[in-house]
XYZ file of C-alpha atoms in Angstrom:
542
model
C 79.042 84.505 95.510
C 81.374 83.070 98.463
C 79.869 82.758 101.694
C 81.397 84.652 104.802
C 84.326 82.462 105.538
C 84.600 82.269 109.495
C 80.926 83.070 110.966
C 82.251 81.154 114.405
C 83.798 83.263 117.232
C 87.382 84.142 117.343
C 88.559 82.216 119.833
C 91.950 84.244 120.841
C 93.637 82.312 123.277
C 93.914 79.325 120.812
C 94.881 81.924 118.273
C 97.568 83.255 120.241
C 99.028 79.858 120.551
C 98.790 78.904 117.089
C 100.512 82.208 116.275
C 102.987 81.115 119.305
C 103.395 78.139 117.672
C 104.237 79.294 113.756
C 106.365 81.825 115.775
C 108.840 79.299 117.114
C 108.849 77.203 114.431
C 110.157 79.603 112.006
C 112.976 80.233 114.885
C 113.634 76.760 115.184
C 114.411 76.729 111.514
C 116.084 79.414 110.402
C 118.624 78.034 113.846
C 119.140 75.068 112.530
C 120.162 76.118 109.239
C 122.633 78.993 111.231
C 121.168 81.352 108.450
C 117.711 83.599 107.413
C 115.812 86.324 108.919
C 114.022 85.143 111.810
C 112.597 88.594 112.651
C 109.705 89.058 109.816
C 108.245 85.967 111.214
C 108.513 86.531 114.435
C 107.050 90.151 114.315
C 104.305 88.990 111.489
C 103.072 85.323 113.410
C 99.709 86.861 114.571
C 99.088 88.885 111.142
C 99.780 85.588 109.112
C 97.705 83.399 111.754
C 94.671 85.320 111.467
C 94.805 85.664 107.738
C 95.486 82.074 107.090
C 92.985 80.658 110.472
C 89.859 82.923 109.617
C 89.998 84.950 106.076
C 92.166 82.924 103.577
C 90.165 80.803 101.112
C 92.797 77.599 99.941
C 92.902 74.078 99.966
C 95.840 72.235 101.223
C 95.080 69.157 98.689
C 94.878 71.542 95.693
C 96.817 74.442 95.942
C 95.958 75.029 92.323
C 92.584 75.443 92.043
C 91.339 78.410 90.113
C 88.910 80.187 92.481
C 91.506 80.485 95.705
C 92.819 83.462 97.369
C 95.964 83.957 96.460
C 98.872 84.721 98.663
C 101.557 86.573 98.052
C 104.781 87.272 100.823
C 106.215 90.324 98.746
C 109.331 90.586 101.731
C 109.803 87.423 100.476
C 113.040 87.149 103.211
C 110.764 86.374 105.429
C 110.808 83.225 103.565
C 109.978 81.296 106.537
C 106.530 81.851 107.557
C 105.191 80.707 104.836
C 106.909 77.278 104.661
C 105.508 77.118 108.538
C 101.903 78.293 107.357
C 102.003 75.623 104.603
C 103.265 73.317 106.774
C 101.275 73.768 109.397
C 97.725 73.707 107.435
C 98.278 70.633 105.423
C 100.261 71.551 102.413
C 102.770 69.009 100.701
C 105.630 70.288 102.476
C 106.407 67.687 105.528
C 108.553 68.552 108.873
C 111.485 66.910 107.196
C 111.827 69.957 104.237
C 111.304 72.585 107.238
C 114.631 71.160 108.958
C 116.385 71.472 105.712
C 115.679 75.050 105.071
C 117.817 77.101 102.865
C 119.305 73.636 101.663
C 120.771 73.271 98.618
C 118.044 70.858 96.711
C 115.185 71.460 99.726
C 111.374 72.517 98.719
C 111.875 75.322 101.229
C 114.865 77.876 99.845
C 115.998 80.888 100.961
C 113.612 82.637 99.270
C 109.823 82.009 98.024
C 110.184 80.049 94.812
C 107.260 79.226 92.531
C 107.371 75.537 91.238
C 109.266 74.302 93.989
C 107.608 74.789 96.874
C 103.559 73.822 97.099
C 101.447 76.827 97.711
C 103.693 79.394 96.545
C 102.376 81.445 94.586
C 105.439 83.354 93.227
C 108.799 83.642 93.479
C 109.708 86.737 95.891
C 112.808 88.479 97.175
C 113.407 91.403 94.799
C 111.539 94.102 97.531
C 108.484 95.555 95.653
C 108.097 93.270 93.168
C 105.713 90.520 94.957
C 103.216 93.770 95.313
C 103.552 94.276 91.757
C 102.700 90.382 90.711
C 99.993 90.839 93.464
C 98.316 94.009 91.573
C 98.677 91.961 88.143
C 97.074 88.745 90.016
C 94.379 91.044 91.030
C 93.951 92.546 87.382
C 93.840 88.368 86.290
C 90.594 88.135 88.309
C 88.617 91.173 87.937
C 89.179 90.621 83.512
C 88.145 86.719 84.025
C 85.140 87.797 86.316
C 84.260 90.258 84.084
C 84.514 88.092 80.900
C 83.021 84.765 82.840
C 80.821 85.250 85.438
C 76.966 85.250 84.365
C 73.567 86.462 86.199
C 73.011 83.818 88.705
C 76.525 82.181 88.174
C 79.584 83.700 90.064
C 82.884 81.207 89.153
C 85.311 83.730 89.768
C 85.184 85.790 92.861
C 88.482 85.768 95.029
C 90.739 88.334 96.564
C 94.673 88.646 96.256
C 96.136 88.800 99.654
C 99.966 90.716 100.249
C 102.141 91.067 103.027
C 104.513 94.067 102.482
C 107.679 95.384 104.692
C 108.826 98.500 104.832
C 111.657 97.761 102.526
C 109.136 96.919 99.781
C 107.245 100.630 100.398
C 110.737 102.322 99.696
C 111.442 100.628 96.466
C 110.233 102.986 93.205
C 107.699 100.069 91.636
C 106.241 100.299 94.752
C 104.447 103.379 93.657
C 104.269 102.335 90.004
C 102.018 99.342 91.258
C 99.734 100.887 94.168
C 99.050 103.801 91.462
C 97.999 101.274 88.677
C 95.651 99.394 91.381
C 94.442 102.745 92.948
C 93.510 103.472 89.389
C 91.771 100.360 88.110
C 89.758 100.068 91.065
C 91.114 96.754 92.149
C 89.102 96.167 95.079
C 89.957 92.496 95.892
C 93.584 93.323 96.098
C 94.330 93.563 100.360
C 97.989 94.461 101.171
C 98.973 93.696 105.082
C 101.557 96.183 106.103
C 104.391 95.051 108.250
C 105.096 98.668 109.511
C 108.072 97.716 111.924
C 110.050 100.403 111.024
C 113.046 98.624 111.182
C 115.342 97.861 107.793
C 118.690 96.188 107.788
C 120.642 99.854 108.687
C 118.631 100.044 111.911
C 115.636 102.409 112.655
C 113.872 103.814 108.957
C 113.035 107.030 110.194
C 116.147 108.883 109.006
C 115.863 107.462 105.242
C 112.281 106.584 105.445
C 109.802 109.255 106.640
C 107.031 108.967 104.133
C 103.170 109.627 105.253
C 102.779 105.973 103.849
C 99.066 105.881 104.404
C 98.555 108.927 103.009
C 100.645 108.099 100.050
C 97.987 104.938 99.587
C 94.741 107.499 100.095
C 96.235 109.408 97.522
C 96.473 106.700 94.581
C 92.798 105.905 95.821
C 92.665 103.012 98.064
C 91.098 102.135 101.239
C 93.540 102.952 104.361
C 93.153 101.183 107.676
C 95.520 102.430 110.140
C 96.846 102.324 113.301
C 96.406 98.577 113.611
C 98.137 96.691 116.566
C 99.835 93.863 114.486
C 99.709 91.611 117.845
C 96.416 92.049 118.520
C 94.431 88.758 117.079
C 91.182 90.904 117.402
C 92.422 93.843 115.883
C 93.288 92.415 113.067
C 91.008 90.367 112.440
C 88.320 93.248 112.701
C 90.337 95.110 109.931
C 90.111 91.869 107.661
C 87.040 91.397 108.139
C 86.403 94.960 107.035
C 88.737 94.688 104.080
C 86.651 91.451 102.635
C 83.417 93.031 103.665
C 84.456 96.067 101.486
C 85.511 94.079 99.016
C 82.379 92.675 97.851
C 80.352 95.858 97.039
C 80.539 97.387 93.750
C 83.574 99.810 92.737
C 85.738 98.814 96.113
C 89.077 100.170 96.466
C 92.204 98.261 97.021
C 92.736 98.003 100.770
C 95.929 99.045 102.587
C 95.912 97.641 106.329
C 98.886 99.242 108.825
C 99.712 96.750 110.845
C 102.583 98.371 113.358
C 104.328 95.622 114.599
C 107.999 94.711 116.663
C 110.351 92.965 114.444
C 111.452 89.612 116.348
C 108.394 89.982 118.901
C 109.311 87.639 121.609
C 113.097 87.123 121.077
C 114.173 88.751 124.483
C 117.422 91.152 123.958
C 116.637 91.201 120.474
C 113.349 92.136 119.525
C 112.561 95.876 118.323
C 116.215 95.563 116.460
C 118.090 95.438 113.548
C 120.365 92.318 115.213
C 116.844 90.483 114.292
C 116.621 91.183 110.659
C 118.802 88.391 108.936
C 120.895 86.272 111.750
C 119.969 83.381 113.813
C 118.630 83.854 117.412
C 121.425 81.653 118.794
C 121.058 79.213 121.695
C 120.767 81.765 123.969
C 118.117 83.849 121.635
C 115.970 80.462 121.129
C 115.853 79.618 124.515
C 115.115 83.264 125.825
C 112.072 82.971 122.752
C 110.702 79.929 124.536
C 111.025 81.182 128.048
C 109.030 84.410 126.567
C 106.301 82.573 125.410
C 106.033 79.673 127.922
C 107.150 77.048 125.357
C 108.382 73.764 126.681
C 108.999 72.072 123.629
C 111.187 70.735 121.921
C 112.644 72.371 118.356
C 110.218 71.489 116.014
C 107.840 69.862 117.902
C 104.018 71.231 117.521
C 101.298 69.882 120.178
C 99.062 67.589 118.705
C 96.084 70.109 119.624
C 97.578 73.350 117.548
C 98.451 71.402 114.683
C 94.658 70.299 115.002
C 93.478 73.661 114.870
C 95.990 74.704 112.234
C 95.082 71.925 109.863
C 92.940 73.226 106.888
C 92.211 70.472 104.917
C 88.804 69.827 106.040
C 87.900 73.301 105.609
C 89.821 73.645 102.157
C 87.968 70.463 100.508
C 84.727 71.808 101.655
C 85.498 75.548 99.649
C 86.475 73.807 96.748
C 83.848 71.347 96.953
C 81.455 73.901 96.877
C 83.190 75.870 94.029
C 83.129 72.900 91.898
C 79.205 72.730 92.343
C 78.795 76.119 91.207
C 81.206 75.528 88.418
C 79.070 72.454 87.389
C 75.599 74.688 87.280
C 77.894 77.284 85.557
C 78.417 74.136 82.910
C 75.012 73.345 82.989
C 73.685 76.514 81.726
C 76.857 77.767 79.640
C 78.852 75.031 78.110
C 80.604 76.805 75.555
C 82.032 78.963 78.591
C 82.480 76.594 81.016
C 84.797 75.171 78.491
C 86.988 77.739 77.468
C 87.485 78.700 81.218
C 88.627 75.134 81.623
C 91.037 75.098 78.956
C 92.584 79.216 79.767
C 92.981 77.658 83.304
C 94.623 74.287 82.398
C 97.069 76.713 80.070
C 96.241 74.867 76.968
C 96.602 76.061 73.602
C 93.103 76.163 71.420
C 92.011 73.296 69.348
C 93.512 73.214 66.078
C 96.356 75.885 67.799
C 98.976 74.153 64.917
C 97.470 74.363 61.458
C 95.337 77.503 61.910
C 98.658 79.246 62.880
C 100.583 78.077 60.117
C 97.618 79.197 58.039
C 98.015 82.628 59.126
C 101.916 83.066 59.004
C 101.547 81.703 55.215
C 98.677 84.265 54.588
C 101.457 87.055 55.997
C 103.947 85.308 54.129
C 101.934 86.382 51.146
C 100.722 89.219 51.633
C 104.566 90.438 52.531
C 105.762 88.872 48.737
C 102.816 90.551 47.371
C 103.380 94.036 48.583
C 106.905 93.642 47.466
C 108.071 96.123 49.919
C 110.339 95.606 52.871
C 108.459 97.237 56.005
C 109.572 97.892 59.797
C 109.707 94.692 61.685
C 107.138 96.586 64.354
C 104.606 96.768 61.811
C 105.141 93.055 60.438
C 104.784 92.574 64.384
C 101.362 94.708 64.238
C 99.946 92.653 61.519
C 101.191 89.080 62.752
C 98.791 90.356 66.015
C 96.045 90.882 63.944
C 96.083 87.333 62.564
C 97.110 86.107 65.747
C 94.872 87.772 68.507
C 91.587 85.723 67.167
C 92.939 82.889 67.361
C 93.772 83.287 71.327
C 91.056 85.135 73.390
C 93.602 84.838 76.150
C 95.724 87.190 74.268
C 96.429 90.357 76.932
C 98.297 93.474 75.391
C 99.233 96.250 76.266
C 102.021 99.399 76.208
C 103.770 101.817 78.674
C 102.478 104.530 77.107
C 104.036 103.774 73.803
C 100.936 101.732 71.729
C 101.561 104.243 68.456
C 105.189 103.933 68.666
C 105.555 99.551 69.670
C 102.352 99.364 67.302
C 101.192 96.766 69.837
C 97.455 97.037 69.444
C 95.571 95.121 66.874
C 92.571 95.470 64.769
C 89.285 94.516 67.479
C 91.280 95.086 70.534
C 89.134 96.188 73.493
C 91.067 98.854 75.947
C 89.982 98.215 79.681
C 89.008 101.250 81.788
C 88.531 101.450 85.424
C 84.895 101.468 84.294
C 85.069 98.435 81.841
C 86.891 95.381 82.473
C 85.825 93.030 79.888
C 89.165 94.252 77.668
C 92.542 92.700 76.105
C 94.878 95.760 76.400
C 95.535 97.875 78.897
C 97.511 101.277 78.998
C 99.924 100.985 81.320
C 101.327 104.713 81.071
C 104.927 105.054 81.519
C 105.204 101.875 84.059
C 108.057 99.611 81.893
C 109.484 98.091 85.681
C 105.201 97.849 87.107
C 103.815 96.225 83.646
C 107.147 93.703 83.543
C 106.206 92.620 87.247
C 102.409 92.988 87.017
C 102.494 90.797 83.855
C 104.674 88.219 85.997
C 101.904 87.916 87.778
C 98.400 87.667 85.479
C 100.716 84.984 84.034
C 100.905 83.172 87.340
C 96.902 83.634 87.926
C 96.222 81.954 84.838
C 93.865 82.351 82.232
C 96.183 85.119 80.126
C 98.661 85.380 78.032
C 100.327 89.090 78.526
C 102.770 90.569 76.144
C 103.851 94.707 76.692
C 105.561 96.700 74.927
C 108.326 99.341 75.133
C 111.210 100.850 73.666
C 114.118 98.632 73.376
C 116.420 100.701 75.472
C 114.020 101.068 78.584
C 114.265 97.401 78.932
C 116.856 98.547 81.009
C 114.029 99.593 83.404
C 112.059 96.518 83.541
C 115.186 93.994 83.412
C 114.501 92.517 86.571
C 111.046 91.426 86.200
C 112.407 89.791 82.938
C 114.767 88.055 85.287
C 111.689 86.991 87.482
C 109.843 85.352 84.650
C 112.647 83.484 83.210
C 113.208 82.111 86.812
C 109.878 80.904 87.055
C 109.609 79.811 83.664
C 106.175 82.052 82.856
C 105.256 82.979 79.544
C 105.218 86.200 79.204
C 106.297 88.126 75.694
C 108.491 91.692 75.612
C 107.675 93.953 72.628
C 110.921 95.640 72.323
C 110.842 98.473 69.237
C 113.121 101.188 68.372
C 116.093 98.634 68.183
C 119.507 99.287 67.149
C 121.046 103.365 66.196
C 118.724 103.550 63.324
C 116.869 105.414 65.719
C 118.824 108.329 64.046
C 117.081 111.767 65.354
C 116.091 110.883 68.897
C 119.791 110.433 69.790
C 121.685 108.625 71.979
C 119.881 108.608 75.510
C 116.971 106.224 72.750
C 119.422 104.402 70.951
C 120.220 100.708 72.665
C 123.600 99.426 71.936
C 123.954 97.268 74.755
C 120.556 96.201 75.383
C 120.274 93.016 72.860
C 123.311 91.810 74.184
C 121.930 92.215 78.298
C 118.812 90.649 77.347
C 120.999 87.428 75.831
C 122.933 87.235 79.285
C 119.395 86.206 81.007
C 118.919 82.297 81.228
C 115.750 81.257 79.544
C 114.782 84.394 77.913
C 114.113 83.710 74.528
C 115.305 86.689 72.358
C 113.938 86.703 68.865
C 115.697 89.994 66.293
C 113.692 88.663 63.263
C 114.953 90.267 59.986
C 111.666 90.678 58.347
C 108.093 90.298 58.295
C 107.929 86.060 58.028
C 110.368 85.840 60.317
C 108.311 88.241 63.108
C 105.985 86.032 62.300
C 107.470 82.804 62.785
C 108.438 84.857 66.275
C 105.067 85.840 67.812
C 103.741 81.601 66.914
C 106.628 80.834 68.696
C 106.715 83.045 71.906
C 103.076 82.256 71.958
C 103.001 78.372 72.181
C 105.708 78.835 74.641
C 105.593 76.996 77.725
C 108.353 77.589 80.170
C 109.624 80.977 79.753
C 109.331 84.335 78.759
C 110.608 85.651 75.297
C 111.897 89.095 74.071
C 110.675 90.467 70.506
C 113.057 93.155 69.011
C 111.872 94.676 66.531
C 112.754 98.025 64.331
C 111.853 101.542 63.397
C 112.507 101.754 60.193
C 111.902 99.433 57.516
């Protein structure tokens, strides 16, 4: 198991001015590029510093390696804060790409983007739908740690880490994704609450009233309220509790209120909506330093903070010491050690080629045998059954549809809040939450999900479809029920213009095989896919 990462004294007057200093840089940068939303940063700088100073397990000089917390800015506007955070502890991201934000061509764009920028961890902007990658992220570790780890041997054991706004609370997957986490028991899953209470429009409370903690307490999670988001001992005391909790057996997910002022420190400005998404303005930056007794210049960082920001060190020594474990893990269980090596390095099994083409030719076959044309969701349902042994990284699944999308195979193994070492999950009627949450077990690593639905609620989950094909993550759509030889169920289940949406999206694959070799032919393909996301649409009736 990991050791407690800070044991050492918080130290708060340093703290405050590294959170000073992440504060102004973010300022500094979203003024120079006379665009962005300084006031997320602003109001989240001593959240973010504690997190990333005292609880977050990472390493600058690897930002991929498997056993790290992961990070995830679900108000992804506030863009920002991270670049400064991964600046600031020793990321791949120099000064240079900070002064060039929102840049056409820069590592640090408007918006979180995974692949470009080192450290991200997924591309966020869409409000709700970082949570959602977050909850599948979290579902990605407890399966591996359930299917890995060994008496004496821990090799996966981190937490997901979110920071949510208020604008991410109000959107519907929201609640999709906090019920599905509530409900697995996903325990290493800590969301940070930005509760400002501030949205572009001005003050929430007229359009936003909710009992959000209670909301959280109801889908079963841990609530910690009430929590000064400026106080540095505050919070840390409620992440420490959150990671302490963590560790024992059936944790909850953990929901920490931090109430914070949007654009704390921007005199004239702060505790508004002026903050959201404009520049400070001369006059705004210079009241900011005068606030905080900061003499220097834009984008200038004492020598002494960037010291105590700088995680390298620190990071090397984690992974360091994850690597031993890893190599007793080796020692005593090779055949596992190496299959976790090649799920993480996103490999395809040995032999992937000719033992698939194998199979399709056994289905070819069988389907000339038979004689007998057959829906294309039940040559899907059989091409899984070859399939699925052939790639224990296989993760299926259905919103609430599994007899309908036929999208379990023979030997599946259905995970329960009580047992985790699965392949397919029920996602009950979740199409938008098991889109995003698939988004992001593909981004952990170590899975391949497909989900299924009808055809004409991809409607619902569009823009998580969208997400993947942006960052290029394989993740495979069942899509049944296609076309109006749906006949009885009637219009309101009979896509017309679905097929034709789904086309529109760059770098969604969409397969409409015609019959059984061809769904076939498919399923290899969306499988051995590397850099995108593919739709299967498939048929009723034979």
């Amino acid at each position: 198991m990991n050791a407690p990462l800070t044991p050492q004294p918080l130290d708060a007057a340093l703290l405050q001015q590294m959170a000073d200093a992440l504060r102004v840089l973010c300022a500094d940068a979203v003024e120079q590029a006379k665009s962005g939303h300084p006031g997320a940063p602003l109001g989240m700088a001593e959240m973010a510093t504690v997190l990333w100073s005292r609880h977050l397990r990472h390493d600058p000089a690897d930002p991929r390696w498997p056993d790290r917390d992961r990070f995830v800015l679900s108000n992804g506007h506030a863009s920002m804060l991270l670049y400064a955070l991964l600046h600031l502890t020793g990321h791949d991201l120099p000064l240079e790409e900070l002064r060039r934000f929102r840049q056409l061509g820069s590592r640090t764009p408007g918006h979180p983007e995974a692949g470009v920028t080192p450290g991200v961890e997924t591309t966020t902007g869409p409000l709700g739908q970082g949570l959602a990658n977050a909850v599948g992220m979290a579902l990605a570790e407890s399966l591996l740690a359930a299917e890995f780890n060994r008496d004496g041997h821990t090799i996966v054991d981190h937490r997901t880490f979110v920071f949510v706004g208020d604008g991410c609370l109000m959107e519907g997957l929201s609640q999709e994704a906090i019920s599905l986490a509530g409900t697995l028991g996903l325990g290493k899953l800590i969301v940070l609450y930005d509760a400002n209470g501030i949205s572009i429009d001005g003050a929430i409370d007229d359009w936003f009233a909710d009992d959000t903690p209670a909301r959280f307490r109801a889908c079963g999670w841990r609530v910690i309220d009430a929590v000064d988001g400026h106080d540095l001992l505050a919070v840390d005391a409620a992440l420490t509790d959150a990671v302490t909790a963590s560790r024992q057996p059936e944790a909850k997910p953990t929901l920490i209120v931090c109430r914070t002022t949007i654009g704390k420190g921007a005199a004239g400005h702060e505790g508004t909506a002026d903050v959201h998404g404009a520049p400070l303005g001369r006059d705004g930056i210079a009241a900011l330093r005068t606030t905080l007794n900061w003499p220097h210049p834009p984008f200038e960082v004492p020598d002494d903070l960037r010291a105590a920001w700088d995680a390298r060190d620190a990071g090397a020594a984690r992974r360091s010491a994850w690597h031993a474990r890893f190599n007793a893990y080796a020692a005593a269980q090779p055949v596992l050690a190496a299959e976790f090596e090649r799920r993480t390095r996103r490999a395809l099994p040995t032999n992937w080629q000719a033992r698939t083409d194998e199979a399709v030719a056994a289905l070819a076959a069988q389907w000339v045998r038979d004689g007998k044309p057959i829906a294309t969701r039940r040559a899907s349902q059989l091409a899984l059954n070859a399939l699925a042994p052939l790639l224990p990284e296989l993760f299926g699944g259905s919103a609430d549809l599994t007899g309908s999308n036929l999208t379990d195979f023979t030997g599946h193994r259905r995970i329960t809040p009580q047992h985790r070492a699965g392949n397919y999950l029920s996602w009950g009627v979740r199409e938008f939450g098991m889109a995003a949450a698939m988004n992001g077990i593909a981004l952990h690593g170590g899975f391949v999900p497909y989900g299924g639905t009808f055809l004409t609620f991809s409607d619902y989950s569009r823009n998580a479809i969208r997400m993947a094909a942006l960052m290029e993550q394989r993740v495979i759509h069942v899509f049944t029920h296609d076309s109006i030889g749906l006949g009885e169920d009637g219009p309101t289940h009979q896509p017309v213009e679905q097929l034709a949406a789904l086309r529109l999206i760059p770098n969604l694959d969409v397969w409409r095989p015609a019959d059984a070799m061809e769904c076939a032919v498919a399923w290899v393909q969306a499988l051995q896919r590397r850099d995108g996301p593919s739709a299967l649409v498939l048929s009723r009736q034979a």
